[in-house]
CSV table of C-alpha atoms in Angstrom, one decimal:
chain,number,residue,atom,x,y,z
A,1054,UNK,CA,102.2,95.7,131.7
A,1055,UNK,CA,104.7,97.9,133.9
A,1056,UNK,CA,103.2,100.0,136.4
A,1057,UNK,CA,103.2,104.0,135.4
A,1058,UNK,CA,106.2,106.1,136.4
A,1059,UNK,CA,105.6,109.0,138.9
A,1060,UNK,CA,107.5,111.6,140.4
A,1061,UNK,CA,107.3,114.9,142.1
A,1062,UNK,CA,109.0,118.3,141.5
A,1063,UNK,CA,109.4,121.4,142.4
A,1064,UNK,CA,109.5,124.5,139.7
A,1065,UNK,CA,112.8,126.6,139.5
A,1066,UNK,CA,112.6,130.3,138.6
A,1067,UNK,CA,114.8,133.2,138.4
A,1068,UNK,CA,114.8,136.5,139.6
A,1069,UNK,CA,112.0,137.8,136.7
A,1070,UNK,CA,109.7,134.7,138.0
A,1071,UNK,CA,110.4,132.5,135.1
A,1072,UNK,CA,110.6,128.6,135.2
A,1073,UNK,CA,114.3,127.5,134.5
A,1074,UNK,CA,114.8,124.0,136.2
A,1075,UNK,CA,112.6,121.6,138.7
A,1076,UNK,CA,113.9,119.6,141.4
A,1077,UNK,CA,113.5,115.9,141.7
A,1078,UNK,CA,111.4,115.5,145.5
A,1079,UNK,CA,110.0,112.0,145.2
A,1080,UNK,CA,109.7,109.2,142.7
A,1081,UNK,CA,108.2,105.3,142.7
A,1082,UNK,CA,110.1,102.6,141.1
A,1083,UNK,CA,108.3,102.3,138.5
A,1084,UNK,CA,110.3,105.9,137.3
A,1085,UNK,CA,113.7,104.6,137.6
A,1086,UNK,CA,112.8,101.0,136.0
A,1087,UNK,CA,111.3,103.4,132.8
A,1088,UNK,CA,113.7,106.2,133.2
A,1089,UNK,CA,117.0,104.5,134.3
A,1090,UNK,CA,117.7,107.4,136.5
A,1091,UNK,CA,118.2,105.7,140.0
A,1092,UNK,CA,115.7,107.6,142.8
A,1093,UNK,CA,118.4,108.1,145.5
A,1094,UNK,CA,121.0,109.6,143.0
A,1095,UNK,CA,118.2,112.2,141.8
A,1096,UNK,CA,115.9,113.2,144.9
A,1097,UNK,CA,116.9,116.8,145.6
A,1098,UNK,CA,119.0,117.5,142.3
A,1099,UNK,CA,117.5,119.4,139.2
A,1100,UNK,CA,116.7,118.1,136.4
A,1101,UNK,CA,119.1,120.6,134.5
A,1102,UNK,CA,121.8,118.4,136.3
A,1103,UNK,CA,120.0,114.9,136.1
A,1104,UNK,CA,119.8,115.5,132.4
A,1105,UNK,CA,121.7,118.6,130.6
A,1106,UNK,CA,120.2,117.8,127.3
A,1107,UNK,CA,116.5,118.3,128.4
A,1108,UNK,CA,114.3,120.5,126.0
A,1109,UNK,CA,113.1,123.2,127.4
A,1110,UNK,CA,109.7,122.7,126.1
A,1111,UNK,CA,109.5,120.1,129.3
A,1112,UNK,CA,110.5,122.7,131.8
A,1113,UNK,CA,108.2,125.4,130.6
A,1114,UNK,CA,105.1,122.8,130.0
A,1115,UNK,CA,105.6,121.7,133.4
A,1116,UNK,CA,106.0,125.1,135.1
A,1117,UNK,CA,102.3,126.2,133.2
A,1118,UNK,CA,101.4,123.3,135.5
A,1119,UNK,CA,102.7,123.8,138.3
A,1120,UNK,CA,102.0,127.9,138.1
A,1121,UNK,CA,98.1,127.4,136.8
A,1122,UNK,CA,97.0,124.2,139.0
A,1123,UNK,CA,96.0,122.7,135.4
A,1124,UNK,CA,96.8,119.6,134.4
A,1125,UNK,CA,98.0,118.6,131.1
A,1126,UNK,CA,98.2,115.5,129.0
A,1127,UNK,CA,100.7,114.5,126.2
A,1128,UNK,CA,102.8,112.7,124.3
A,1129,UNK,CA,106.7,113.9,123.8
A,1130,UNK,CA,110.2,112.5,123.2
A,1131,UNK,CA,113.3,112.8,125.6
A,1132,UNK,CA,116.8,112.8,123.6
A,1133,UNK,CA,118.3,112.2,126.8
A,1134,UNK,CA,116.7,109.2,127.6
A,1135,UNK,CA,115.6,108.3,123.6
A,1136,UNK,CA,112.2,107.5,124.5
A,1137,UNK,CA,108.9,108.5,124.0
A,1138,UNK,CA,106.5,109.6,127.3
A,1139,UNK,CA,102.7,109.3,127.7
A,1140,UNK,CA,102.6,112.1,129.8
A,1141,UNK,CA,99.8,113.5,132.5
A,1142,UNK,CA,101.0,116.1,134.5
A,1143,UNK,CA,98.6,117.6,137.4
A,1144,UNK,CA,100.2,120.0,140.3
A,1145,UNK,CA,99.2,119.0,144.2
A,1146,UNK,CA,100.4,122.7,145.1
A,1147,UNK,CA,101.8,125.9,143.9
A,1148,UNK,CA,104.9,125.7,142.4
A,1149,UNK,CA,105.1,121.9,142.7
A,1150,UNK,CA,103.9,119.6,139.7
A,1151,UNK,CA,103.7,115.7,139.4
A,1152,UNK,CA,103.9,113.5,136.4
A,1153,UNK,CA,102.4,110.1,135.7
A,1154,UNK,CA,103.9,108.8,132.6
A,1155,UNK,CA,104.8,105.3,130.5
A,1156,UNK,CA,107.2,104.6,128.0
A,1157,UNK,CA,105.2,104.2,124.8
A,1158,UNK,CA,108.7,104.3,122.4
A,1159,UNK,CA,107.7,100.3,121.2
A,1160,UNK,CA,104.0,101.9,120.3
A,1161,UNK,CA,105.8,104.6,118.4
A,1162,UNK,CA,107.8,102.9,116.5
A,1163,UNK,CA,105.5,100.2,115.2
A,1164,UNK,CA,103.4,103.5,114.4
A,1165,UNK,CA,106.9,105.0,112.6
A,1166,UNK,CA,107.2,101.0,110.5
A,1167,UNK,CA,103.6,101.0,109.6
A,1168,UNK,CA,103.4,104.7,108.2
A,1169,UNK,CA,106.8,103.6,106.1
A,1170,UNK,CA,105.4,100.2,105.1
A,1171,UNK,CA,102.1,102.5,104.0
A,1172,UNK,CA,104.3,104.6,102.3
A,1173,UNK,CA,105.8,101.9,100.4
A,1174,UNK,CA,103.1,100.3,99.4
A,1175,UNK,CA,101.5,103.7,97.9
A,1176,UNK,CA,104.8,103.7,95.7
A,1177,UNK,CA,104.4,100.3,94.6
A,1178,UNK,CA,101.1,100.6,93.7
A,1179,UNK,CA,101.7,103.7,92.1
A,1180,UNK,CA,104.3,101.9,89.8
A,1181,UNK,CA,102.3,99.1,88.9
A,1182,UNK,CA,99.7,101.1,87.5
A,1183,UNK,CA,102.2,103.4,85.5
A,1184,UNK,CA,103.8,100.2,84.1
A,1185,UNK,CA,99.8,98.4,83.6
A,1186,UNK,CA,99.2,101.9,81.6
A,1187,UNK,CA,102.6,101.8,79.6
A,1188,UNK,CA,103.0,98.2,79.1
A,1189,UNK,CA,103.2,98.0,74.7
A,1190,UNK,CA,100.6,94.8,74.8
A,1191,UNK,CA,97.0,94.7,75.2
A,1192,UNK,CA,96.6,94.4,79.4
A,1193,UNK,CA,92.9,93.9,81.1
A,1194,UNK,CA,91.0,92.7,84.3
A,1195,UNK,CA,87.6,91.5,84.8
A,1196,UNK,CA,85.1,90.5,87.3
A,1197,UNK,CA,83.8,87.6,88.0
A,1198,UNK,CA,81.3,87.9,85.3
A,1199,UNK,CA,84.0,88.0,83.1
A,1200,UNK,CA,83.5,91.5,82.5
A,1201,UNK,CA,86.0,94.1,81.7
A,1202,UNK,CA,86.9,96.5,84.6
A,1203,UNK,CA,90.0,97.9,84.0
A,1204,UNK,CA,91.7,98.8,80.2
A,1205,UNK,CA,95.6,100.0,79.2
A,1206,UNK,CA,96.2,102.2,76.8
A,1207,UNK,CA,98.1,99.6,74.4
A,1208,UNK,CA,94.5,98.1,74.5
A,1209,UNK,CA,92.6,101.3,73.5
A,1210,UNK,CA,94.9,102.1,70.9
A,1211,UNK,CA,94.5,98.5,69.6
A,1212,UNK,CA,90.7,98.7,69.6
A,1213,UNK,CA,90.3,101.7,68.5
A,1214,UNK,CA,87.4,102.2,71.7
A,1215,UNK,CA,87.5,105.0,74.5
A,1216,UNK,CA,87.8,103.5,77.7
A,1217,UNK,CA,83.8,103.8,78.5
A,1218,UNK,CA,82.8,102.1,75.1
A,1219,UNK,CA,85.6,98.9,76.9
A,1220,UNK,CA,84.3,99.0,79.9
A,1221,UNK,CA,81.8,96.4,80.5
A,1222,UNK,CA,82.0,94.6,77.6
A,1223,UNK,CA,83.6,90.9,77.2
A,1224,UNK,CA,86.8,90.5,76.5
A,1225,UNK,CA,85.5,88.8,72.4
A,1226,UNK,CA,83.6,91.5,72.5
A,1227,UNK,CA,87.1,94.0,72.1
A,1228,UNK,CA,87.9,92.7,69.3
A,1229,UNK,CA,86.6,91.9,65.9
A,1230,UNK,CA,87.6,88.1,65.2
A,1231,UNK,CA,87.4,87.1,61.4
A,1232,UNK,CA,86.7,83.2,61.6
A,1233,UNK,CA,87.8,82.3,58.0
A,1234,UNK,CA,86.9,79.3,56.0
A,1235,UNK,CA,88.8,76.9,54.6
A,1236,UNK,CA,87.4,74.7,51.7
C-alpha cells in the first residue's frame, strides 16, 4: 500500500478577503508519486498555475479550512489529474491548511463496474420474467417438494385456476388427466 500524500499551503485572497488560489509550501514524496506534480517544480507556485483546470470547489473547501481551524474529510475528483482523492484536510495555522490524501480512483471504479454490472443484471432479470410471463406454453417452478412456486399466465389461462388456487399444488394436480381405456 503507498504511503499517503501530504502537502502544505497557504490560502490566497483578494482584496474583499476571499480565497482565490493557495500556494504549494511543502510536500512528501508520497504527493508527487500520487500526483505526478514533481515537489521542486511546485513549492512556492499556486495551484491556479500548477493546475489551471482546478475546481473551485477545492479552493474554497480548503480556504473554510484554513480560515475556521476545522478539519474536513472527503472524497472528490481532480480533472486535472483524472483521479479520485480521499481527502483529510486539517489547518496547523491561520491561513495555512494541510492535506493528507490517497488515490482511491481503482476503488472507484470497481465501485462504477459493480453498480453497472448491478444494473445489468436488474435488466436481465427484469426480461426474463417478462418473457416467463409472456411465453405462449404452460411455464412453472417448484421446490424441492415438488411443489409449485411460481405460475405464467399461458398456464393460468390453460387451467382455468387463479394463481393462489396453483400455488402449492403438484404439478398432476394442474391438470385434469383422462386415463382412457382401451379394450
Amino acid at each position: 500500500e503507498m504511503p499517503s500524500g501530504y502537502a502544505l499551503h497557504e490560502v490566497i485572497s483578494d482584496a474583499q478577503g476571499n480565497a482565490i488560489d493557495y500556494r504549494f509550501l511543502d510536500a512528501n514524496p508520497a504527493f508527487e508519486k500520487i500526483t505526478g506534480l514533481k515537489i521542486e517544480l511546485i513549492i512556492g507556485q499556486t495551484v491556479r498555475t500548477v493546475l489551471p483546470a482546478l475546481e473551485d470547489e477545492w479552493i474554497k473547501r480548503y480556504a473554510k479550512v484554513a480560515f475556521s481551524g476545522e478539519s474536513d474529510s472527503f472524497e472528490n475528483y481532480s480533472a486535472d489529474l483524472d483521479k479520485h482523492f480521499q481527502v483529510t484536510a486539517f489547518s496547523p495555522q491561520k491561513d495555512q491548511f494541510a492535506v493528507i490524501f490517497n488515490d482511491i480512483s481503482e476503488h472507484k471504479k470497481l465501485q462504477e463496474n459493480l453498480t453497472q454490472q448491478k444494473i445489468i443484471a436488474q435488466q436481465s432479470e427484469l426480461e426474463l420474467a417478462t418473457i416467463y410471463q409472456r411465453a405462449p406454453f404452460v411455464m412453472f417452478l417448484v421446490n424441492r417438494d415438488r411443489r409449485i412456486v411460481k405460475v405464467n399466465r399461458a398456464t393460468l389461462e390453460m387451467t382455468g385456476l387463479t394463481e393462489e388456487e396453483a400455488l402449492g399444488r403438484r404439478p398432476g394436480e394442474l391438470f385434469q388427466c383422462i386415463h382412457g381405456t382401451t379394450g
